[in-house]
Short mmCIF file of C-alpha atoms and ligand atoms in Angstrom, two decimals:
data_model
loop_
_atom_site.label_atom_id
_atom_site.label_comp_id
_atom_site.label_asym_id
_atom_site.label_seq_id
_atom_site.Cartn_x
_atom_site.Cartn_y
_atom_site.Cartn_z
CA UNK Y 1 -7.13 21.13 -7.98
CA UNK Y 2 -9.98 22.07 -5.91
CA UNK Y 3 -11.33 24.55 -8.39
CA UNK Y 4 -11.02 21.67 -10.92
CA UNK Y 5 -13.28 19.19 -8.93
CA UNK Y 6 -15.74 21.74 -7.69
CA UNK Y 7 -16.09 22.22 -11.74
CA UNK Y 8 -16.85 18.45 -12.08
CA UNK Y 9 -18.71 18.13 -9.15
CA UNK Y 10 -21.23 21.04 -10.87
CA UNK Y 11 -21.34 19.52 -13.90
CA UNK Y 12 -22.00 16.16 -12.23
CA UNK Y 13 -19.31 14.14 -12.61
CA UNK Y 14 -18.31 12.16 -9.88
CA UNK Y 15 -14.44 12.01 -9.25
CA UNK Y 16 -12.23 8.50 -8.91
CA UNK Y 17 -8.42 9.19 -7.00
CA UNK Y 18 -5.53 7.04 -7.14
CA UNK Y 19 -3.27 7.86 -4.63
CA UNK Y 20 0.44 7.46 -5.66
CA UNK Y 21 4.12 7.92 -5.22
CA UNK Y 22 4.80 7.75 -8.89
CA UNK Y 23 7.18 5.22 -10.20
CA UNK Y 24 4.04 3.68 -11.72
CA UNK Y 25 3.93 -0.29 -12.75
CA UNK Y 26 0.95 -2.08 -13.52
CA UNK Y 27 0.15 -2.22 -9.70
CA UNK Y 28 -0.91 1.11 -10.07
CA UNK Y 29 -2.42 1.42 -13.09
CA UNK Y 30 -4.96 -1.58 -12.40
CA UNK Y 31 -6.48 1.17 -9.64
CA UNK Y 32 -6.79 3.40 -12.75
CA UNK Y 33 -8.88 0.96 -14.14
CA UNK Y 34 -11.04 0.34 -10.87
CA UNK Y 35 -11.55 4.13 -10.64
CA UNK Y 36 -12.53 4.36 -14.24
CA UNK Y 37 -15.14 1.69 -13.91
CA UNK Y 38 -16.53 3.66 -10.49
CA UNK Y 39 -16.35 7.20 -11.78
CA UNK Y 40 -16.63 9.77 -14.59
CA UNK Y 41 -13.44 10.75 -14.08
CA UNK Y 42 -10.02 9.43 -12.63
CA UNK Y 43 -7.25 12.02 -10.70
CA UNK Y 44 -4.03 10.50 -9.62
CA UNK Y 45 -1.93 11.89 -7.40
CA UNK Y 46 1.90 11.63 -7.30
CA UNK Y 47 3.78 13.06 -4.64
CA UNK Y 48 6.59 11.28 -2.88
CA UNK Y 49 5.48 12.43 0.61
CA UNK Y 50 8.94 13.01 2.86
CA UNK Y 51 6.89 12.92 6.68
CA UNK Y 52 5.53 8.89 5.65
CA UNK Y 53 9.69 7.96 5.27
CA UNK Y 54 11.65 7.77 8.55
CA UNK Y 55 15.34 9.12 8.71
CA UNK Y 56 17.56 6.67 6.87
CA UNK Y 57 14.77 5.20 5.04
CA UNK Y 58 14.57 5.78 1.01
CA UNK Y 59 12.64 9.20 0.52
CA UNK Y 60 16.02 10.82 -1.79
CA UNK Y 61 16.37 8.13 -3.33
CA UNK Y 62 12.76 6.76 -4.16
CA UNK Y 63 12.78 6.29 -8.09
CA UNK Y 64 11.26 9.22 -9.92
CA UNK Y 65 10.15 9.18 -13.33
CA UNK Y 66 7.19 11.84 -14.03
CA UNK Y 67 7.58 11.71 -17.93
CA UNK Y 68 6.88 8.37 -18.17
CA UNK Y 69 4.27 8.33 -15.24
CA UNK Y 70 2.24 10.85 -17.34
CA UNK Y 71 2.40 8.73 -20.42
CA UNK Y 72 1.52 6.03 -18.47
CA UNK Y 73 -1.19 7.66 -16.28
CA UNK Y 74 -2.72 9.10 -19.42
CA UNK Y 75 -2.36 6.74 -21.72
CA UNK Y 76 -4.94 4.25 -19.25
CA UNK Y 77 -7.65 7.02 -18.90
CA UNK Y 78 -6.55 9.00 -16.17
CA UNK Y 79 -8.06 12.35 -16.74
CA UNK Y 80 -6.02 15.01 -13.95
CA UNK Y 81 -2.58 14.32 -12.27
CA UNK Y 82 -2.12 16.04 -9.37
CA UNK Y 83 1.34 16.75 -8.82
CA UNK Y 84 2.25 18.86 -5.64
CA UNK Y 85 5.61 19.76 -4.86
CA UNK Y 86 6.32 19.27 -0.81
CA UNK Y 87 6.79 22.89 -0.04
CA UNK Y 88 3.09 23.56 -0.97
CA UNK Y 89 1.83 20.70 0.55
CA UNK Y 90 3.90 21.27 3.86
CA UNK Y 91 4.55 24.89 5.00
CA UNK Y 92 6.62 26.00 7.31
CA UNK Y 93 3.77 26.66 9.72
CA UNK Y 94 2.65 23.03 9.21
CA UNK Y 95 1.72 22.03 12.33
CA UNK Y 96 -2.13 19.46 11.91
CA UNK Y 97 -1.59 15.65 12.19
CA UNK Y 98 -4.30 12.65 11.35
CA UNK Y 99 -3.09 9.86 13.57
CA UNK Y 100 -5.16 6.32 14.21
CA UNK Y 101 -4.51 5.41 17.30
CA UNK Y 102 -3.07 0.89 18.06
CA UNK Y 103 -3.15 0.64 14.28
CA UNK Y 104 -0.48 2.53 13.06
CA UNK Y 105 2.17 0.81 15.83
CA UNK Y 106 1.53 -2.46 14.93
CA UNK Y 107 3.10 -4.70 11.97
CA UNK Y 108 4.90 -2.15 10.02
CA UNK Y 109 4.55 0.52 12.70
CA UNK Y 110 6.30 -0.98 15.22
CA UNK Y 111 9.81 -0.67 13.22
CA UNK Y 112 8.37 2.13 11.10
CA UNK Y 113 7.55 4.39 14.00
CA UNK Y 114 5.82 7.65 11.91
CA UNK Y 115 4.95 5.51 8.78
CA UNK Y 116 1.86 5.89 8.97
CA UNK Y 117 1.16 9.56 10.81
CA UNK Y 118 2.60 10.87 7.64
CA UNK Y 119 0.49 8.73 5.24
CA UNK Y 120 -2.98 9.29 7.25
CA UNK Y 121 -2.10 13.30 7.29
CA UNK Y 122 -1.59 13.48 4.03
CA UNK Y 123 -4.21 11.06 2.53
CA UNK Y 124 -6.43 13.48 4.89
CA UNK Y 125 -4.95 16.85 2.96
CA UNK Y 126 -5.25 15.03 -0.70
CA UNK Y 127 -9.10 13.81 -0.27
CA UNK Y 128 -9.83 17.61 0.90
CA UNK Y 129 -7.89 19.34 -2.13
CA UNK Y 130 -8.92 16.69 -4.32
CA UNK Y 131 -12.58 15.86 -3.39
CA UNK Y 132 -13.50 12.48 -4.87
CA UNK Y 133 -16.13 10.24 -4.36
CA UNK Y 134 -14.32 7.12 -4.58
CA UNK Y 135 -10.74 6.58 -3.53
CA UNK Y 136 -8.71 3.38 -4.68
CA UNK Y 137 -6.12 2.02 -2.76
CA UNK Y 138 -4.03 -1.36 -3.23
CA UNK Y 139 -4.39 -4.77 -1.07
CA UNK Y 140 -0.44 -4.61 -1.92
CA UNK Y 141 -0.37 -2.08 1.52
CA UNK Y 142 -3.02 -4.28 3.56
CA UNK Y 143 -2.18 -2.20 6.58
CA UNK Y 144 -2.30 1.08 4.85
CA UNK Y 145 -6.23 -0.09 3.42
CA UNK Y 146 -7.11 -0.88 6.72
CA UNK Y 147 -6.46 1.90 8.29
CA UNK Y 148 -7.36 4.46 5.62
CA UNK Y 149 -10.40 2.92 5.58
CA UNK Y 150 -10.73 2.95 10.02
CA UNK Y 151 -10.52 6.94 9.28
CA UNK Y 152 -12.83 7.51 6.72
CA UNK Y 153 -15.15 5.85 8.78
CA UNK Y 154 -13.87 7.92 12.02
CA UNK Y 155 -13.55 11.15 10.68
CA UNK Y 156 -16.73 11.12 8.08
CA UNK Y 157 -15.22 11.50 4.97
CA UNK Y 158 -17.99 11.72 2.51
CA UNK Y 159 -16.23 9.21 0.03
CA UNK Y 160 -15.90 5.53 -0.45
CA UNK Y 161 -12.80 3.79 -0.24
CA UNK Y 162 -12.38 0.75 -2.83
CA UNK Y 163 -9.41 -1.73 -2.84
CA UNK Y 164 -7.72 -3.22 -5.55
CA UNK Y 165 -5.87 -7.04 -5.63
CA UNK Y 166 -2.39 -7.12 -5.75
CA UNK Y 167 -1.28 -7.53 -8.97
CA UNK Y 168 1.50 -9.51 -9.31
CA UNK Y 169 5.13 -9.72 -11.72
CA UNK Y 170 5.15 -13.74 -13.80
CA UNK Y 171 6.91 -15.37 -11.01
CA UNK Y 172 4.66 -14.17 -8.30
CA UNK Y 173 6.95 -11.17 -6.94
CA UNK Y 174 4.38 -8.55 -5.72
CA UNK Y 175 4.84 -5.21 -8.28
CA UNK Y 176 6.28 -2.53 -6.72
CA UNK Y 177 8.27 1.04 -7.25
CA UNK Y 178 11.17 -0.63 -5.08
CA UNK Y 179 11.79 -4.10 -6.84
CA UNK Y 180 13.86 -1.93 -9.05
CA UNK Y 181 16.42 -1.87 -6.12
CA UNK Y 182 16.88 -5.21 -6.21
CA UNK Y 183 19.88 -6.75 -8.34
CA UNK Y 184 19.35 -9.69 -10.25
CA UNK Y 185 19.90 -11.86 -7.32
CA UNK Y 186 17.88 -10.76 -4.50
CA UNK Y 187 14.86 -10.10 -7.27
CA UNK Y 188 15.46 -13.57 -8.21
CA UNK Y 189 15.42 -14.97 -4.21
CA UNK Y 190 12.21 -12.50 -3.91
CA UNK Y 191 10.02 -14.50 -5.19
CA UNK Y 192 9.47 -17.06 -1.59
CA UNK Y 193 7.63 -14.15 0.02
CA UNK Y 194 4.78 -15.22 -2.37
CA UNK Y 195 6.02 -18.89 -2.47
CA UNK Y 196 5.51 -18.90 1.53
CA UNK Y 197 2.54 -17.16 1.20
CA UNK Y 198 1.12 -20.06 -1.02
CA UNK Y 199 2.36 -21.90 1.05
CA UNK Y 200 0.24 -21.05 3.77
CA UNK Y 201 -2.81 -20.85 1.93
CA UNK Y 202 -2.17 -24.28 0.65
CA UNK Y 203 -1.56 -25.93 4.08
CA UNK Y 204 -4.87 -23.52 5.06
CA UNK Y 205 -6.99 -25.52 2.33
CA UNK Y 206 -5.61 -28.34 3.55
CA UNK Y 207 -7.73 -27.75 6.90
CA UNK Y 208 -4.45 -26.98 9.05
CA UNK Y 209 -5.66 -23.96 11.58
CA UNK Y 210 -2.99 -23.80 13.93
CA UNK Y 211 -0.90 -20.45 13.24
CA UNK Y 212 2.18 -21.14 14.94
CA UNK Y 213 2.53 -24.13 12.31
CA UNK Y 214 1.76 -22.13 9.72
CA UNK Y 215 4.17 -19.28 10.30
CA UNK Y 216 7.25 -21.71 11.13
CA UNK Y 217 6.62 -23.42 7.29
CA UNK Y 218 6.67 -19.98 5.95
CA UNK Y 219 10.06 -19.18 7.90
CA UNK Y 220 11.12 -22.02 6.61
CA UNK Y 221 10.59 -21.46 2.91
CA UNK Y 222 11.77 -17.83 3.46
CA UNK Y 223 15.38 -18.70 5.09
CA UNK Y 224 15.88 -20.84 2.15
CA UNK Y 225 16.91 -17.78 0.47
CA UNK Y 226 20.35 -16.35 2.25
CA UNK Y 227 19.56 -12.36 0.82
CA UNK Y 228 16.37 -12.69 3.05
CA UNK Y 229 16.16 -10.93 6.42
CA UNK Y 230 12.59 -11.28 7.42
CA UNK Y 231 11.44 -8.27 9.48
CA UNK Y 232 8.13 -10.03 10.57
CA UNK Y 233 5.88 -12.58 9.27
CA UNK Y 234 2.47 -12.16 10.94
CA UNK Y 235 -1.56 -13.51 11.27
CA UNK Y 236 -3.43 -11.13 12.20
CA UNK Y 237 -7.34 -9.93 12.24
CA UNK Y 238 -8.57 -7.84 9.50
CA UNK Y 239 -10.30 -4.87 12.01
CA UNK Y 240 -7.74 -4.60 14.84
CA UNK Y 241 -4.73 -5.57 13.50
CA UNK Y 242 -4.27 -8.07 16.78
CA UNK Y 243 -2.41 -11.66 16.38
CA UNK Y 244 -4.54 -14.66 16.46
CA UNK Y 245 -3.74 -18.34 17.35
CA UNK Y 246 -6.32 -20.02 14.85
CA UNK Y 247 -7.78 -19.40 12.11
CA UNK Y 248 -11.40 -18.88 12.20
CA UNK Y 249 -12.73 -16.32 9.99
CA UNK Y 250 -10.59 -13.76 8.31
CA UNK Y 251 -7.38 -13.17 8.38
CA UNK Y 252 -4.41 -11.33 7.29
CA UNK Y 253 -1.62 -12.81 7.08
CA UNK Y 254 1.53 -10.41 6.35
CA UNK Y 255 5.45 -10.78 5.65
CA UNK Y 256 7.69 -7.81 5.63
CA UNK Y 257 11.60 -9.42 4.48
CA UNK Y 258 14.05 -7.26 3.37
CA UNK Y 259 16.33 -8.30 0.43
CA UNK Y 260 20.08 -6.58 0.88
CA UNK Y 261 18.73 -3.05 1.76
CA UNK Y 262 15.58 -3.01 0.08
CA UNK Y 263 12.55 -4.23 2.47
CA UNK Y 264 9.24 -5.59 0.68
CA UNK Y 265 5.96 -6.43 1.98
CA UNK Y 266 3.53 -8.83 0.75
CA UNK Y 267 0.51 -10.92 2.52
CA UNK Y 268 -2.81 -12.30 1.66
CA UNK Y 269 -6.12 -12.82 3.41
CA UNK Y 270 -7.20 -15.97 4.04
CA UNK Y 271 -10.62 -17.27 5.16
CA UNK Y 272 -11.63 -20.83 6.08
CA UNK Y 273 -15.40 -19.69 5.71
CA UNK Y 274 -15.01 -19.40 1.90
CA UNK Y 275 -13.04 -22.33 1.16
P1 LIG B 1 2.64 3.68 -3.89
O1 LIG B 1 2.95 4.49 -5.09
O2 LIG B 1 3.61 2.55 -3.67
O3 LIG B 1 2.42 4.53 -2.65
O4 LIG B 1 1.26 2.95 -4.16
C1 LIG B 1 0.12 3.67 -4.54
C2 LIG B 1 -1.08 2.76 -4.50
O5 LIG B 1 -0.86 1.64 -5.36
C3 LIG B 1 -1.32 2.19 -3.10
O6 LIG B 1 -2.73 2.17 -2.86
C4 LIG B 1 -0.76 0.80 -3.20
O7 LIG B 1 -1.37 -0.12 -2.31
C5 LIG B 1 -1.09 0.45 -4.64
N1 LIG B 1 -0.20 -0.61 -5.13
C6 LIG B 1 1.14 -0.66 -5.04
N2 LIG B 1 1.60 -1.82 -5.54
C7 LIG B 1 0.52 -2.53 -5.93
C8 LIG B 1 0.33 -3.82 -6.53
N3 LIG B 1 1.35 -4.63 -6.82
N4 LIG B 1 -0.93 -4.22 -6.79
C9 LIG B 1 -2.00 -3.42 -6.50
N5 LIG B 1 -1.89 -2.20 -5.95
C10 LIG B 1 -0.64 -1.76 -5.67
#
């Protein structure tokens, strides 16, 4: 892979990535498109990295499906998939970690302990064996964006990092690999993440500031639905990741429910500025 961007990068060509963990849906493949408009050419990546998953989470069973990932992939102008198995990417000397500090313990991080150790050390290891100029990650993993982006900017990386909107199923259900755990109920009842997430931005537009009230009508919408077991609902500022009482300026506003045993994330960012 290196060998294959130093070629491009002599001939000129500047390099898109798409980080992914395969399993691709139309999530994914709108960062294709966002690379393809930014670069010569587009690499995805698709490794189903085992450190990011902690011990009872779903890294066995995370749906696979490379045949029709490369269709896919290929098929929307990705030129180079990158496909690593884990052994080569982790030896048995392995021993480096990338780690940013406060923002990888809070929202996610605080029940997913090493979430996002393993995705920061391995982002690290793909933009040095793949080299790109401009790397495109999702708005879907608000967290993840944030604090990709807090080291690129710590650690120099000499690429930009672009984000992509959420792209969303008819009913509003963010797209993911892991909706396909859902049976027909709980996919059904998934849908008030993104109703309560209106919701909020409705009641936002509607010149309410106060978070606390905003946060108890999204509850509210979300225990409507007896399969949901929120794991936190949260507004929070887009640098640091740090609860705030009002909002004033940007924020993030993020919902993490599990349906039976499969746990989705969603949020938006709102901002009373631009309304
Ligand atoms: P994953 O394969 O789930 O690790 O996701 C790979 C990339 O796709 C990440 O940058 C995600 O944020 C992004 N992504 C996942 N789902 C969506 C979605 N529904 N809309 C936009 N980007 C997404």
């Amino acid at each position: 892979m290196q060998e294959a961007s130093d070629k491009l990068r002599g001939e000129r060509k500047t390099i898109g990535f798409v980080p992914t963990m395969g399993y691709i849906h139309e999530g994914h493949l709108s960062l294709i498109d966002i690379s393809n408009q930014n670069a010569d050419i587009t690499v995805a990546s698709l490794f189903v990295n085992p450190t990011q998953f902690g011990p009872g989470e779903d890294y066995k069973k995370y749906p696979r499906d490379i045949e029709r990932d490369k269709r896919l992939l290929e098929k929307r102008g990705c030129s180079i998939l990158f496909e690593p198995d884990a052994d080569t990417m982790y030896s048995k000397y392995f021993r480096t970690e990338v780690y940013v500090r406060n923002l990888c313990r809070l929202l996610c991080g605080e029940t997913r302990k090493m979430h996002f150790k393993g995705v920061t050390t391995v982002v690290s290891k793909l933009f040095n064996i793949v080299k790109p100029d401009i790397a495109v990650f999702g708005q879907k993993d608000a967290q993840q964006a944030i604090i990709i982006k807090r080291m690129v900017e710590d650690l120099n990386y000499d690429l930009k990092i672009i984000l992509g909107a959420i792209v969303r199923e008819k009913d509003g259900l963010a797209m993911s690999s892991r909706n396909i755990y859902l049976n027909k109920k709980e996919r059904r009842d998934a849908v008030v993440i993104y109703r309560s997430l209106k919701e909020a931005e409705q009641m936002i537009e509607n010149g309410e500031r106060g978070v606390l009230k905003i946060l108890r009508l999204m509850r509210k919408v979300i225990s409507e639905k007896k399969s949901a077991r929120l794991d936190y609902i949260k507004a929070v500022d887009t640098n640091g990741l740090k609860p705030v009482s009002k909002i004033r300026g940007e924020v993030l506003i993020a919902v993490a429910c599990y349906f039976g045993k499969t746990r989705l994330i969603d949020n938006i960012i709102v901002n009373p500025l631009n309304i």
